[in-house]
Amino acid sequence: RGPRGRGNAHQAHGRLGGRLASDNYGIREFRSIAAGAGKAFADLEAARHNQRFLLDNIHIQVWYLTDEATYGAVNQAHADFLGKPAAEVAFRELSAVLPAEALARMRRGNRQVFAQAVPLRTEEWVPDAAGNRRLVSIQRTPYLDDRGRVDTVVCVADDITERRQMETELRQNQKMEAIGTLAGGIAHDFNNILASIVGFTELAIEDAPRGSSQRDFLQEVFNASQRAKHLIRQILTFARQDEEEIRPI
């Protein structure tokens, strides 16, 4: 082979080596991109797992709606409240999950948020898995798409039955305390008036002739005054201003 043939072969070998080097670089680049994508996917899955773990380990009920009548995903607390596995609630029609009475109230609130695109907080009586009526506070928050229309509505609910019962009992106790304070004040005033009646009645009895009807009438007034004193004692005990035991009169 002459010098020219050897030169052409050398050039061809160089071009082949360049292509191989280029191909190797492309493979390395592809592997690097694939490794990065794999890590990003793994990080995303880990984030999703963490979010799910957190949502399923809080007592607050959380779910979202794809429209006024359809569930999206639900957390474990909401599924437990309904007495169903989360898979049997998520992405199902509300009518397939909720009783008719609760369904009507729930859809009414949902419809308002989807129509007006503003948050809504309601308190609704909803039966739990055991059929007990529970007072649930529900916060509905709409999320809008690029065109400003409601895409989904996120719902957060808390069972406030016991809290409301405690508030009612507290208000009742406060009313009773107010009544007791008022009764105590009235009893003190009446006791002052009664003291004068008893004192003057005793003086009148001493001056009245023995065996006279006048003395008998005054004695009846005195006896009634004593019963009134016992009644005042009981009122003061109710008002917690006297520790004397309540006894029948």
Short mmCIF file of C-alpha atoms in Angstrom, two decimals:
data_model
loop_
_atom_site.label_atom_id
_atom_site.label_comp_id
_atom_site.label_asym_id
_atom_site.label_seq_id
_atom_site.Cartn_x
_atom_site.Cartn_y
_atom_site.Cartn_z
CA ARG A 1 0.00 0.00 0.00
CA GLY A 2 1.33 3.42 -0.88
CA PRO A 3 1.70 6.47 1.36
CA ARG A 4 -1.63 7.88 0.14
CA GLY A 5 -3.53 4.69 1.01
CA ARG A 6 -1.93 4.58 4.42
CA GLY A 7 -2.95 8.25 5.02
CA ASN A 8 -6.60 7.62 4.10
CA ALA A 9 -6.76 4.62 6.41
CA HIS A 10 -5.29 6.66 9.20
CA GLN A 11 -7.87 9.42 8.70
CA ALA A 12 -10.71 6.87 8.65
CA HIS A 13 -9.45 5.39 11.90
CA GLY A 14 -9.32 8.84 13.46
CA ARG A 15 -12.87 9.62 12.42
CA LEU A 16 -14.07 6.28 13.87
CA GLY A 17 -12.26 6.95 17.12
CA GLY A 18 -13.85 10.40 17.32
CA ARG A 19 -17.32 8.95 16.81
CA LEU A 20 -16.67 6.31 19.48
CA ALA A 21 -15.46 8.96 21.90
CA SER A 22 -18.50 11.04 21.13
CA ASP A 23 -20.78 8.02 21.63
CA ASN A 24 -19.10 7.21 24.94
CA TYR A 25 -19.59 10.81 26.06
CA GLY A 26 -23.27 10.59 25.10
CA ILE A 27 -23.70 7.35 27.04
CA ARG A 28 -22.07 8.87 30.10
CA GLU A 29 -24.30 11.92 29.78
CA PHE A 30 -27.39 9.71 29.44
CA ARG A 31 -26.41 7.68 32.48
CA SER A 32 -25.87 10.87 34.46
CA ILE A 33 -29.28 12.22 33.44
CA ALA A 34 -30.93 8.88 34.20
CA ALA A 35 -29.27 8.74 37.62
CA GLY A 36 -30.42 12.28 38.38
CA ALA A 37 -33.95 11.48 37.25
CA GLY A 38 -33.96 8.33 39.37
CA LYS A 39 -32.87 10.28 42.46
CA ALA A 40 -35.49 12.96 41.81
CA PHE A 41 -38.18 10.29 41.48
CA ALA A 42 -37.01 8.60 44.68
CA ASP A 43 -37.03 11.95 46.51
CA LEU A 44 -40.54 12.64 45.20
CA GLU A 45 -41.77 9.24 46.35
CA ALA A 46 -40.18 9.78 49.77
CA ALA A 47 -41.90 13.19 50.06
CA ARG A 48 -45.23 11.64 49.10
CA HIS A 49 -44.72 8.87 51.65
CA ASN A 50 -43.89 11.40 54.39
CA GLN A 51 -46.95 13.50 53.55
CA ARG A 52 -49.17 10.44 53.60
CA PHE A 53 -47.63 9.30 56.88
CA LEU A 54 -48.33 12.66 58.48
CA LEU A 55 -51.89 12.89 57.15
CA ASP A 56 -52.72 9.38 58.30
CA ASN A 57 -51.39 9.93 61.82
CA ILE A 58 -53.32 13.04 62.87
CA HIS A 59 -56.76 13.00 64.47
CA ILE A 60 -58.01 15.80 62.23
CA GLN A 61 -60.04 14.56 59.25
CA VAL A 62 -58.72 15.69 55.85
CA TRP A 63 -60.04 15.06 52.35
CA TYR A 64 -60.51 16.88 49.09
CA LEU A 65 -63.36 17.02 46.58
CA THR A 66 -63.08 16.88 42.81
CA ASP A 67 -66.61 18.28 42.55
CA GLU A 68 -69.46 18.88 44.97
CA ALA A 69 -70.49 15.21 44.93
CA THR A 70 -67.20 13.32 44.58
CA TYR A 71 -64.36 12.53 46.96
CA GLY A 72 -60.73 12.84 45.99
CA ALA A 73 -58.17 11.38 48.40
CA VAL A 74 -59.02 11.00 52.11
CA ASN A 75 -56.86 10.53 55.17
CA GLN A 76 -57.19 7.70 57.66
CA ALA A 77 -58.97 9.77 60.31
CA HIS A 78 -61.85 10.54 57.93
CA ALA A 79 -62.08 6.91 56.82
CA ASP A 80 -62.10 5.77 60.46
CA PHE A 81 -64.87 8.24 61.31
CA LEU A 82 -66.97 6.76 58.52
CA GLY A 83 -66.02 3.20 59.53
CA LYS A 84 -64.66 2.30 56.10
CA PRO A 85 -61.25 1.56 54.59
CA ALA A 86 -59.78 4.64 52.95
CA ALA A 87 -59.76 2.83 49.58
CA GLU A 88 -63.56 2.48 49.76
CA VAL A 89 -64.01 6.22 50.30
CA ALA A 90 -61.38 7.83 48.09
CA PHE A 91 -62.56 8.90 44.62
CA ARG A 92 -66.07 7.64 45.31
CA GLU A 93 -69.39 9.44 45.04
CA LEU A 94 -70.47 10.92 48.37
CA SER A 95 -73.83 9.23 47.90
CA ALA A 96 -72.10 5.84 48.06
CA VAL A 97 -70.54 6.66 51.43
CA LEU A 98 -72.74 9.07 53.42
CA PRO A 99 -76.28 8.60 54.81
CA ALA A 100 -78.98 10.59 53.03
CA GLU A 101 -79.45 13.19 55.79
CA ALA A 102 -75.73 13.93 56.12
CA LEU A 103 -75.31 13.83 52.33
CA ALA A 104 -77.83 16.64 51.77
CA ARG A 105 -76.12 18.96 54.28
CA MET A 106 -72.65 18.10 53.02
CA ARG A 107 -73.50 18.73 49.38
CA ARG A 108 -75.17 22.03 50.25
CA GLY A 109 -71.92 23.36 51.72
CA ASN A 110 -69.83 21.85 48.92
CA ARG A 111 -72.05 23.41 46.27
CA GLN A 112 -71.65 26.84 47.82
CA VAL A 113 -67.84 26.69 47.80
CA PHE A 114 -67.62 25.39 44.21
CA ALA A 115 -70.06 28.09 43.06
CA GLN A 116 -68.66 31.08 44.97
CA ALA A 117 -64.96 30.09 45.14
CA VAL A 118 -64.64 31.35 48.73
CA PRO A 119 -63.75 29.39 51.89
CA LEU A 120 -66.61 28.21 54.10
CA ARG A 121 -66.71 26.98 57.69
CA THR A 122 -69.76 25.08 58.94
CA GLU A 123 -70.77 22.98 61.94
CA GLU A 124 -72.75 19.92 60.96
CA TRP A 125 -74.26 16.94 62.78
CA VAL A 126 -72.94 13.81 61.08
CA PRO A 127 -73.37 10.15 62.11
CA ASP A 128 -70.13 8.32 62.85
CA ALA A 129 -69.35 4.66 62.16
CA ALA A 130 -71.40 3.58 65.21
CA GLY A 131 -74.39 5.67 64.15
CA ASN A 132 -73.87 8.30 66.87
CA ARG A 133 -74.58 11.89 65.87
CA ARG A 134 -71.40 13.94 66.18
CA LEU A 135 -70.98 17.68 65.81
CA VAL A 136 -68.23 18.25 63.24
CA SER A 137 -66.61 21.57 62.37
CA ILE A 138 -65.72 21.56 58.65
CA GLN A 139 -63.46 24.10 56.92
CA ARG A 140 -63.75 24.01 53.11
CA THR A 141 -61.02 25.80 51.12
CA PRO A 142 -61.20 26.08 47.31
CA TYR A 143 -58.12 25.81 45.07
CA LEU A 144 -58.40 27.54 41.70
CA ASP A 145 -57.04 26.61 38.29
CA ASP A 146 -55.27 28.98 35.87
CA ARG A 147 -58.63 30.34 34.70
CA GLY A 148 -59.78 31.18 38.20
CA ARG A 149 -62.29 28.37 38.43
CA VAL A 150 -62.48 25.97 41.37
CA ASP A 151 -60.41 22.88 40.63
CA THR A 152 -60.60 21.11 43.99
CA VAL A 153 -61.89 21.87 47.48
CA VAL A 154 -59.81 20.77 50.47
CA CYS A 155 -61.85 19.91 53.56
CA VAL A 156 -60.52 19.79 57.12
CA ALA A 157 -62.89 18.55 59.84
CA ASP A 158 -62.70 18.22 63.62
CA ASP A 159 -65.14 16.43 65.93
CA ILE A 160 -66.13 19.12 68.47
CA THR A 161 -68.96 17.25 70.20
CA GLU A 162 -67.26 16.99 73.62
CA ARG A 163 -65.92 20.53 73.37
CA ARG A 164 -69.40 21.91 72.70
CA GLN A 165 -70.84 19.87 75.59
CA MET A 166 -68.19 21.30 77.92
CA GLU A 167 -68.95 24.83 76.71
CA THR A 168 -72.68 24.25 77.32
CA GLU A 169 -72.02 22.89 80.82
CA LEU A 170 -69.73 25.84 81.57
CA ARG A 171 -72.40 28.33 80.49
CA GLN A 172 -74.98 26.47 82.61
CA ASN A 173 -72.68 26.58 85.64
CA GLN A 174 -72.12 30.29 85.10
CA LYS A 175 -75.88 30.84 84.95
CA MET A 176 -76.35 28.90 88.17
CA GLU A 177 -73.63 30.93 89.86
CA ALA A 178 -75.30 34.14 88.72
CA ILE A 179 -78.67 32.92 90.02
CA GLY A 180 -77.04 31.94 93.31
CA THR A 181 -75.45 35.37 93.68
CA LEU A 182 -78.77 37.06 92.96
CA ALA A 183 -80.65 34.77 95.35
CA GLY A 184 -78.06 35.38 98.06
CA GLY A 185 -78.44 39.14 97.75
CA ILE A 186 -82.23 38.93 97.90
CA ALA A 187 -82.04 36.55 100.89
CA HIS A 188 -79.79 38.94 102.81
CA ASP A 189 -82.14 41.85 102.17
CA PHE A 190 -85.19 39.82 103.12
CA ASN A 191 -83.41 38.55 106.23
CA ASN A 192 -82.88 42.13 107.38
CA ILE A 193 -86.58 42.89 106.89
CA LEU A 194 -87.58 39.66 108.61
CA ALA A 195 -85.38 40.46 111.62
CA SER A 196 -87.46 43.56 112.24
CA ILE A 197 -90.71 41.61 111.86
CA VAL A 198 -89.56 38.91 114.32
CA GLY A 199 -88.29 41.43 116.85
CA PHE A 200 -91.44 43.56 116.93
CA THR A 201 -93.64 40.44 116.94
CA GLU A 202 -91.85 39.14 120.04
CA LEU A 203 -92.40 42.49 121.79
CA ALA A 204 -96.07 42.48 120.79
CA ILE A 205 -96.53 38.93 122.12
CA GLU A 206 -95.12 39.95 125.52
CA ASP A 207 -97.57 42.85 125.72
CA ALA A 208 -100.61 40.83 124.58
CA PRO A 209 -102.82 39.30 127.31
CA ARG A 210 -102.35 35.59 127.84
CA GLY A 211 -105.16 33.51 126.33
CA SER A 212 -106.29 36.35 124.06
CA SER A 213 -106.91 35.89 120.34
CA GLN A 214 -104.51 38.78 119.75
CA ARG A 215 -101.69 36.82 121.38
CA ASP A 216 -102.61 33.70 119.33
CA PHE A 217 -102.50 35.69 116.08
CA LEU A 218 -99.13 37.21 116.97
CA GLN A 219 -97.81 33.74 117.81
CA GLU A 220 -98.84 32.55 114.32
CA VAL A 221 -96.94 35.51 112.84
CA PHE A 222 -93.89 34.59 114.93
CA ASN A 223 -94.04 30.92 113.89
CA ALA A 224 -94.33 31.87 110.20
CA SER A 225 -91.35 34.18 110.63
CA GLN A 226 -89.30 31.29 112.01
CA ARG A 227 -90.19 29.18 108.97
CA ALA A 228 -89.18 32.09 106.73
CA LYS A 229 -85.81 32.25 108.52
CA HIS A 230 -85.20 28.59 107.75
CA LEU A 231 -86.12 29.21 104.12
CA ILE A 232 -83.64 32.08 103.93
CA ARG A 233 -80.98 29.76 105.35
CA GLN A 234 -81.61 27.31 102.53
CA ILE A 235 -81.43 30.08 99.91
CA LEU A 236 -78.12 31.24 101.36
CA THR A 237 -76.84 27.66 101.29
CA PHE A 238 -77.84 27.40 97.62
CA ALA A 239 -75.96 30.63 97.04
CA ARG A 240 -72.91 29.01 98.73
CA GLN A 241 -72.81 31.73 101.33
CA ASP A 242 -73.74 29.41 104.18
CA GLU A 243 -72.49 25.89 104.93
CA GLU A 244 -75.61 24.80 106.82
CA GLU A 245 -77.11 21.56 105.52
CA ILE A 246 -80.41 21.91 103.66
CA ARG A 247 -83.28 20.36 105.61
CA PRO A 248 -87.00 20.17 104.85
CA ILE A 249 -89.19 22.73 106.61
#
